[in-house]
Coordinates of C-alpha atoms in Angstrom, one line a residue:
M148 CA 57.3 -47.3 19.5
A149 CA 55.3 -45.8 17.1
T150 CA 54.9 -42.1 17.4
A151 CA 51.1 -41.9 16.8
A152 CA 50.9 -44.2 19.9
F153 CA 52.1 -42.1 22.6
L154 CA 50.4 -39.0 20.8
T155 CA 47.2 -40.7 21.3
R156 CA 47.8 -42.2 24.5
T157 CA 48.7 -38.9 26.1
S158 CA 45.8 -36.8 24.3
T159 CA 43.1 -39.1 25.6
M160 CA 44.7 -39.0 29.1
Q161 CA 44.1 -35.3 29.4
T162 CA 40.4 -35.3 29.4
A163 CA 38.9 -37.0 32.3
T164 CA 34.9 -36.9 32.5
T165 CA 33.0 -34.8 35.1
G166 CA 33.1 -36.8 38.2
T167 CA 35.2 -39.4 37.4
T168 CA 38.1 -40.4 39.4
S169 CA 41.4 -40.5 36.9
P170 CA 43.1 -43.7 36.9
Y171 CA 46.6 -41.4 36.8
F172 CA 45.5 -39.2 39.8
P173 CA 43.4 -41.4 42.1
A174 CA 41.0 -38.8 44.3
T175 CA 42.3 -40.2 47.5
S176 CA 46.2 -39.6 46.9
S177 CA 48.1 -36.6 48.0
A178 CA 50.3 -35.1 45.6
A179 CA 52.4 -38.1 44.0
S180 CA 55.8 -37.8 42.8
Y181 CA 56.0 -39.5 39.3
T182 CA 59.6 -41.0 39.5
T183 CA 60.2 -43.2 36.5
T184 CA 61.2 -46.6 37.4
T185 CA 60.5 -48.3 33.8
S186 CA 62.3 -51.3 32.3
S187 CA 61.6 -50.2 28.5
P188 CA 62.1 -46.9 26.6
D189 CA 58.3 -47.0 25.8
Q190 CA 57.1 -47.4 29.5
A191 CA 59.5 -44.4 30.2
T192 CA 57.8 -42.2 27.9
T193 CA 54.3 -43.1 29.0
D194 CA 55.0 -42.8 32.4
L195 CA 56.9 -39.4 31.9
L196 CA 53.9 -38.1 29.7
I197 CA 51.1 -39.5 32.2
G198 CA 52.8 -37.7 35.0
L199 CA 52.5 -34.3 33.4
Q200 CA 48.7 -34.7 32.9
V201 CA 46.1 -32.6 34.8
P202 CA 42.5 -33.8 34.1
R203 CA 39.6 -32.2 35.2
D204 CA 38.7 -33.9 38.3
R205 CA 42.7 -32.8 39.3
M206 CA 42.0 -29.2 38.3
R207 CA 38.8 -29.1 40.4
R208 CA 40.7 -30.6 43.4
I209 CA 43.5 -27.9 43.2
A210 CA 41.0 -25.3 42.6
T211 CA 39.3 -26.0 45.8
H212 CA 42.6 -26.3 47.9
L213 CA 43.5 -22.8 46.2
Y214 CA 40.3 -21.4 47.3
S215 CA 40.6 -22.6 50.5
E216 CA 44.5 -21.0 50.9
L217 CA 43.0 -17.6 49.7
V218 CA 40.0 -17.6 52.0
Q219 CA 42.6 -18.6 55.0
A220 CA 44.9 -15.8 53.8
L221 CA 42.4 -13.1 53.5
Q222 CA 41.2 -14.0 57.1
N223 CA 45.0 -14.0 58.1
Q224 CA 44.8 -17.7 59.0
H225 CA 47.5 -18.6 57.1
A226 CA 51.1 -20.2 57.8
P227 CA 54.0 -18.7 56.9
G228 CA 55.0 -19.4 53.6
D229 CA 51.7 -20.2 52.5
V230 CA 49.5 -18.0 49.9
V231 CA 49.8 -14.4 51.3
V232 CA 46.8 -12.0 50.5
H233 CA 47.2 -8.3 51.4
A234 CA 45.4 -4.8 50.3
A235 CA 47.3 -3.6 47.3
S236 CA 46.9 0.1 48.7
A237 CA 45.9 1.9 52.0
K238 CA 42.8 3.5 50.1
P239 CA 40.8 2.0 47.5
L240 CA 42.6 1.5 44.1
L241 CA 40.0 1.1 41.2
P242 CA 40.1 3.4 38.6
R243 CA 37.0 5.7 37.5
G244 CA 37.7 5.3 33.7
S245 CA 38.1 9.1 33.4
E246 CA 41.8 9.6 34.5
T247 CA 44.0 11.8 32.1
G248 CA 47.5 13.1 32.2
V249 CA 51.0 12.2 31.5
F250 CA 52.7 10.4 34.4
L251 CA 56.1 8.7 34.8
V252 CA 56.6 5.0 35.6
L253 CA 59.8 3.7 36.3
E254 CA 60.2 0.0 35.6
L255 CA 62.6 -1.6 37.6
A256 CA 63.1 -5.0 35.7
P257 CA 64.7 -4.2 32.9
A258 CA 65.3 -0.6 34.6
R259 CA 63.4 1.7 32.1
I260 CA 62.0 4.8 32.6
H261 CA 58.7 5.6 30.7
A262 CA 56.0 8.6 30.0
V263 CA 52.7 7.2 30.1
A264 CA 49.8 9.3 28.7
I265 CA 46.8 7.9 30.3
D266 CA 44.1 9.4 27.9
Q267 CA 46.0 7.7 24.9
G268 CA 46.5 4.6 26.7
A269 CA 50.2 4.6 25.5
V270 CA 53.5 5.1 26.4
I271 CA 54.9 8.1 24.5
A272 CA 58.7 7.7 25.3
T273 CA 61.0 5.1 26.9
E274 CA 64.9 5.3 28.0
L275 CA 66.8 2.2 29.2
I276 CA 68.5 3.2 32.6
P277 CA 72.2 2.3 32.1
P278 CA 73.3 -0.6 34.6
T279 CA 75.5 0.0 37.2
T280 CA 78.0 -2.7 39.2
D281 CA 77.9 -0.3 42.3
P282 CA 74.7 -1.5 44.6
A283 CA 75.2 1.8 46.6
A284 CA 74.8 3.9 43.4
H285 CA 72.1 2.4 41.8
W286 CA 69.3 4.6 42.9
D287 CA 71.7 7.8 42.1
V288 CA 71.9 6.4 38.7
V289 CA 68.0 5.9 38.5
A290 CA 67.5 9.6 39.7
H291 CA 70.1 10.8 36.9
A292 CA 68.3 8.8 34.5
V293 CA 64.9 10.2 35.3
E294 CA 66.3 13.8 35.4
V295 CA 68.1 13.4 31.9
F296 CA 64.9 11.9 30.6
L297 CA 63.0 14.8 31.4
N298 CA 65.6 17.4 29.7
D299 CA 65.9 15.2 26.8
H300 CA 62.1 15.3 26.3
A301 CA 61.5 18.7 27.3
N302 CA 58.6 19.1 24.9
D303 CA 56.7 16.0 24.4
V304 CA 57.0 15.0 28.1
A305 CA 58.0 17.5 30.6
A306 CA 55.9 20.4 29.2
R307 CA 52.8 18.0 29.2
A308 CA 53.3 16.1 32.4
T309 CA 50.7 16.1 35.0
K310 CA 52.4 18.3 38.2
V311 CA 51.2 18.4 41.7
H312 CA 52.8 21.3 43.8
G313 CA 55.4 21.3 40.9
E314 CA 56.6 17.9 40.7
V315 CA 55.8 15.2 38.3
P316 CA 54.3 11.9 40.3
L317 CA 55.9 8.7 39.3
A318 CA 55.0 5.2 39.9
I319 CA 57.4 2.4 40.1
V320 CA 56.4 -1.1 38.6
T321 CA 58.0 -4.1 39.5
S322 CA 57.5 -7.7 39.0
D323 CA 58.4 -8.9 42.4
A324 CA 57.1 -6.3 45.0
E325 CA 58.0 -8.7 48.0
H326 CA 61.7 -8.1 47.5
V327 CA 61.5 -4.3 47.4
D328 CA 59.8 -3.0 50.5
N329 CA 61.8 0.1 50.5
V330 CA 62.2 1.0 47.0
Q331 CA 59.8 3.9 46.8
D332 CA 61.6 5.7 49.8
A333 CA 65.1 5.1 48.1
V334 CA 64.0 6.3 44.8
Q335 CA 62.4 9.6 46.7
V336 CA 65.7 10.0 48.4
A337 CA 67.8 9.8 45.3
L338 CA 65.6 12.3 43.4
A339 CA 65.7 14.8 46.1
R340 CA 69.2 14.6 46.4
R341 CA 69.5 15.7 42.7
A342 CA 66.6 18.2 43.1
V343 CA 64.8 16.6 40.3
P344 CA 61.1 17.7 40.4
V345 CA 59.6 14.3 40.7
R346 CA 57.8 12.6 43.3
A347 CA 57.5 8.7 43.5
V348 CA 53.9 8.5 44.7
A349 CA 52.9 4.8 44.3
L350 CA 54.8 1.4 43.7
V351 CA 52.5 -1.5 42.2
D352 CA 53.4 -4.7 40.7
A353 CA 52.7 -5.7 37.3
T354 CA 49.7 -7.5 38.6
V355 CA 48.2 -4.5 40.0
G356 CA 49.1 -2.6 36.8
T357 CA 47.5 -5.0 34.7
F358 CA 44.1 -4.9 36.7
L359 CA 44.2 -1.1 36.7
A360 CA 44.9 -1.3 32.9
A361 CA 42.1 -3.4 32.2
A362 CA 39.8 -1.9 34.6
A363 CA 40.4 1.6 33.1
R364 CA 39.7 0.3 29.7
S365 CA 37.0 -2.3 29.6
R366 CA 33.3 -1.8 29.7
R367 CA 32.9 -4.9 31.5
T368 CA 33.7 -5.5 35.0
I369 CA 37.0 -6.5 35.9
V370 CA 37.1 -8.8 38.7
A371 CA 40.5 -10.1 38.9
A372 CA 44.1 -10.1 37.3
M373 CA 47.1 -12.2 37.3
T374 CA 50.6 -12.5 35.5
V375 CA 52.5 -15.1 34.3
D376 CA 56.0 -14.3 33.1
S377 CA 59.6 -15.7 33.1
A378 CA 60.3 -15.7 36.7
S379 CA 57.3 -15.2 38.7
T380 CA 53.4 -15.5 38.8
T381 CA 51.3 -13.5 41.2
A382 CA 47.3 -12.4 41.1
A383 CA 44.9 -9.8 42.5
F384 CA 41.1 -9.7 42.9
V385 CA 38.4 -7.6 44.3
D386 CA 37.3 -8.1 47.8
K387 CA 33.7 -7.8 48.4
P388 CA 32.8 -4.0 49.5
G389 CA 33.1 -3.4 53.0
K390 CA 32.6 -0.3 55.3
A391 CA 35.3 1.3 53.1
G392 CA 33.8 0.1 49.8
P393 CA 35.6 -2.6 47.4
R394 CA 39.6 -3.3 47.8
L395 CA 42.0 -4.5 45.6
M396 CA 43.8 -7.1 47.1
T397 CA 46.8 -8.8 45.9
V398 CA 48.1 -12.4 46.0
D399 CA 51.3 -14.0 46.2
W400 CA 50.7 -17.5 45.6
S401 CA 53.9 -19.0 44.4
S402 CA 54.3 -21.4 47.3
L403 CA 50.2 -22.7 47.2
D404 CA 50.5 -26.5 48.5
R405 CA 53.6 -26.2 50.2
A406 CA 52.7 -29.1 52.1
G407 CA 52.6 -31.3 48.9
I408 CA 48.7 -32.2 49.1
V409 CA 47.3 -31.8 45.3
L410 CA 50.0 -30.5 42.7
P411 CA 51.0 -32.9 40.2
V412 CA 54.5 -33.3 41.0
T413 CA 57.0 -35.2 39.0
S414 CA 60.3 -36.2 39.4
M415 CA 61.5 -33.1 36.9
D416 CA 60.1 -30.8 39.5
E417 CA 61.4 -32.6 42.7
S418 CA 64.6 -31.8 40.7
V419 CA 64.0 -28.3 40.1
D420 CA 63.1 -27.7 43.5
A421 CA 65.9 -29.3 45.1
V422 CA 68.3 -27.0 43.0
A423 CA 66.0 -24.0 43.7
A424 CA 66.7 -24.9 47.5
L425 CA 70.3 -25.1 47.2
T426 CA 70.7 -21.8 45.4
T427 CA 68.2 -19.5 47.0
Q428 CA 68.1 -21.1 50.3
H429 CA 64.3 -21.2 50.2
A430 CA 62.5 -24.2 52.1
P431 CA 61.6 -27.6 50.0
N432 CA 58.7 -27.1 48.1
A433 CA 58.6 -23.2 48.2
G434 CA 57.4 -21.7 45.1
G435 CA 56.4 -25.4 43.5
W436 CA 53.2 -23.8 41.7
A437 CA 55.4 -21.0 40.2
K438 CA 57.7 -23.3 38.8
M439 CA 55.2 -25.3 36.6
L440 CA 53.6 -21.8 35.6
T441 CA 56.7 -19.3 34.9
G442 CA 59.0 -19.5 32.0
A443 CA 62.0 -20.4 33.9
G444 CA 60.6 -23.4 35.3
L445 CA 59.0 -24.6 32.1
A446 CA 62.1 -24.6 30.3
E447 CA 64.2 -26.3 33.1
T448 CA 60.9 -29.0 33.4
A449 CA 61.7 -29.6 29.8
R450 CA 65.2 -29.9 29.9
L451 CA 65.0 -32.5 32.6
A452 CA 62.3 -34.4 30.9
L453 CA 64.6 -34.9 27.7
V454 CA 67.8 -35.9 30.1
Q455 CA 65.6 -38.5 32.0
L456 CA 64.0 -39.7 28.5
A457 CA 67.8 -39.9 27.0
A458 CA 69.0 -41.6 30.0
Q459 CA 66.7 -44.2 29.4
S460 CA 67.3 -44.6 25.8
A461 CA 63.6 -43.4 25.2
L462 CA 65.1 -40.3 23.3
F463 CA 68.1 -39.4 21.2
A464 CA 69.5 -43.2 21.4
G465 CA 70.6 -42.1 24.7
Q466 CA 72.9 -39.2 23.5
R467 CA 73.0 -36.7 26.3
T468 CA 75.2 -33.7 25.2
T469 CA 76.6 -31.1 27.5
A470 CA 74.0 -28.4 26.5
V471 CA 71.1 -31.0 27.6
L472 CA 73.1 -31.6 30.9
T473 CA 73.8 -28.0 32.0
P474 CA 71.0 -26.6 34.1
G475 CA 69.3 -23.5 33.0
Y476 CA 70.4 -24.0 29.3
L477 CA 66.9 -24.1 27.6
T478 CA 64.7 -21.1 27.6
L479 CA 61.4 -20.4 27.1
A480 CA 62.1 -19.0 23.6
D481 CA 63.4 -22.6 22.9
L482 CA 60.1 -24.1 23.9
A483 CA 58.6 -21.5 22.1
V484 CA 60.0 -22.6 18.8
I485 CA 59.3 -26.4 19.2
E486 CA 55.5 -25.5 20.0
A487 CA 55.2 -23.2 17.1
D488 CA 56.7 -25.8 14.8
T489 CA 53.8 -26.9 12.4
T490 CA 56.1 -28.5 9.7
P491 CA 55.5 -32.3 8.8
A492 CA 58.9 -33.1 9.5
L493 CA 59.4 -30.8 12.4
L494 CA 62.4 -28.9 10.6
R495 CA 62.5 -26.3 13.0
V496 CA 62.7 -28.7 15.9
R497 CA 65.6 -30.3 14.3
T498 CA 67.2 -27.3 13.8
L499 CA 67.0 -26.2 17.3
L500 CA 68.2 -29.6 18.6
R501 CA 71.1 -29.2 16.3
D502 CA 72.1 -25.8 16.9
R503 CA 71.1 -25.2 20.4
L504 CA 71.7 -28.9 22.0
G505 CA 74.2 -30.3 19.8
I506 CA 72.1 -33.1 19.0
A507 CA 72.5 -34.3 15.3
P508 CA 71.1 -36.1 13.6
A509 CA 67.6 -36.2 15.6
S510 CA 65.5 -39.0 14.0
L511 CA 61.8 -37.7 13.2
T512 CA 60.4 -39.9 16.2
D513 CA 62.9 -38.1 18.4
R514 CA 61.6 -34.8 17.2
Q515 CA 58.1 -35.8 17.9
L516 CA 58.5 -37.0 21.1
V517 CA 60.4 -33.9 22.0
K518 CA 57.4 -31.8 20.8
A519 CA 54.9 -33.9 22.6
V520 CA 56.9 -33.6 26.0
V521 CA 57.0 -29.4 25.5
Q522 CA 53.6 -29.6 24.5
Q523 CA 52.5 -31.5 27.9
I524 CA 54.4 -29.3 30.0
G525 CA 53.0 -26.3 28.4
T526 CA 49.6 -27.7 28.8
R527 CA 50.0 -28.5 32.3
A528 CA 51.1 -25.2 33.2
A529 CA 48.1 -23.6 31.2
R530 CA 45.5 -26.0 33.0
L531 CA 47.3 -24.7 36.4
A532 CA 46.6 -21.2 35.1
A533 CA 43.0 -21.8 34.5
V534 CA 43.0 -23.2 37.9
G535 CA 44.1 -19.8 39.1
V536 CA 41.4 -18.0 37.1
F537 CA 38.8 -20.3 38.7
A538 CA 39.8 -19.5 42.2
L539 CA 39.7 -16.0 41.5
V540 CA 36.4 -15.5 40.3
E541 CA 35.3 -17.7 43.3
M542 CA 36.6 -15.0 45.2
A543 CA 35.5 -12.2 43.3
G544 CA 32.7 -13.2 41.4
D545 CA 32.1 -13.5 37.7
G546 CA 33.4 -10.9 35.2
V547 CA 36.7 -10.4 33.3
V548 CA 40.1 -11.5 34.7
A549 CA 42.9 -9.8 33.0
V550 CA 46.1 -11.4 32.5
S551 CA 49.6 -10.4 31.4
G552 CA 53.3 -11.6 31.5
D553 CA 55.4 -13.1 28.8
V554 CA 54.1 -16.4 28.9
W555 CA 50.8 -15.4 28.8
N556 CA 51.4 -13.1 25.7
S557 CA 53.7 -14.9 23.8
Y558 CA 54.0 -18.7 24.5
P559 CA 52.4 -20.4 21.5
G560 CA 48.7 -22.0 22.2
F561 CA 49.0 -20.8 25.8
Q562 CA 46.1 -18.4 25.9
E563 CA 43.6 -20.7 23.9
R564 CA 44.6 -23.8 26.2
V565 CA 43.9 -21.5 29.5
R566 CA 40.6 -20.2 28.1
A567 CA 39.6 -23.9 27.1
A568 CA 40.5 -25.4 30.6
V569 CA 38.7 -22.7 32.3
R570 CA 35.5 -23.3 30.5
E571 CA 36.1 -27.1 31.7
L572 CA 36.0 -26.1 35.1
L573 CA 33.2 -23.7 35.2
G574 CA 30.7 -25.3 32.8
P575 CA 29.3 -23.7 29.6
D576 CA 26.7 -21.7 31.8
R577 CA 28.9 -20.0 34.0
A578 CA 31.9 -19.8 31.5
A579 CA 29.5 -17.5 29.6
H580 CA 29.6 -14.8 32.4
V581 CA 33.6 -15.3 32.4
S582 CA 36.1 -13.7 30.4
V583 CA 39.9 -13.9 30.2
E584 CA 41.3 -10.7 28.3
S585 CA 44.8 -10.1 27.7
V586 CA 47.0 -7.1 28.6
A587 CA 50.0 -6.4 26.7
A588 CA 53.2 -5.1 28.4
E589 CA 52.7 -1.6 27.8
G590 CA 49.3 -1.8 29.2
V591 CA 50.8 -2.8 32.7
L592 CA 52.9 0.7 32.1
V593 CA 49.6 2.5 31.7
G594 CA 48.3 0.8 34.6
G595 CA 51.4 2.3 36.9
A596 CA 50.4 5.4 35.3
L597 CA 46.9 5.4 36.8
A598 CA 48.2 4.2 40.1
A599 CA 50.2 7.7 40.1
S600 CA 46.9 9.6 39.1
M601 CA 45.3 8.2 41.9
A602 CA 47.8 8.3 44.5

């Protein structure tokens, strides 16, 4: 098959016109499972790439469904395992923009302690916390690391740090708050045991940190935030003002569409879900949305796509190496290399296939197809992320949506694809009033320090 042919077909399939039912995703169907049952390599390639498309009408159906689940969750009408919305704090958690001081921020993954100067909007000192193989001693190791950190940085941190009743406020930032409900108490107990003059005053996830950092620096109204990183995706939005004023609500939307109504599920997604259900004991289809967005999910979907095409002799002349067949072997960094390769002969893709996957020689047609597959998987993730942005502004109103995470900040072309898809969903007039802005990893830590300052 000519490479140009499959590239042309897949590029035109992505852009369905407004109000037009896509021939690939009928409006009346539930989420189809795209299982390849083809008789030729050409058809196998076409079917796989079609299954990864998310045209505009499909995006709109997913956005409508997500908005509905958010509304139900906000009204506590959600079913167990669906989208969950809850207040980020018992009191309003919206910065004024005038906060100052130096605060400590404990980052759980990887375990690091930081000193953050809010007025500078910067981390002024960082130390890695040594790992421990003894879970019972973990928090004592953390407390000891905080103590050493203050001693080692007596002049630049300890002397400058904001103190409340003689103690330095500390915020804990995690990427997955649902699994660390007791972490703030555990950290405080360990600090008290060592008589470290530090008090854990706030526990926030990375999305709340993202929101706070953006809200403190931006002159525009921040209405929502989301993270898209290697292992998780979460969101936050400002609820409409009530008697106590506006509230920042956090969203766990990893299990969006658990019933399988609207998401573009492929046979690769089903395989990823089946393995996850076995290894994590999650219910089937739990976290399907997250697996389509996060770095680990993108990489595993790409690996399975290569295996599927090779099995049908559409790729690598049917060759399947041990590396290609190993679950979890491909990484987001591998996909980034493939996406970023703009050389005419895709020389970086050739090197990666040879050195990482043991496939040599890989023909130019093979390399082009590998890049096309990876691009489609990345584009699907970007368009689904745009759905998230759309649903958030539907909940909170027009303004700025702040986004962070390694997929967002480092994956080639991801931001541009998300913003383009947001414009598709909103239309040009409304899109002029919505902005999607980036918050770097350091900014998330600044957001944690802001949470400590407001505690």
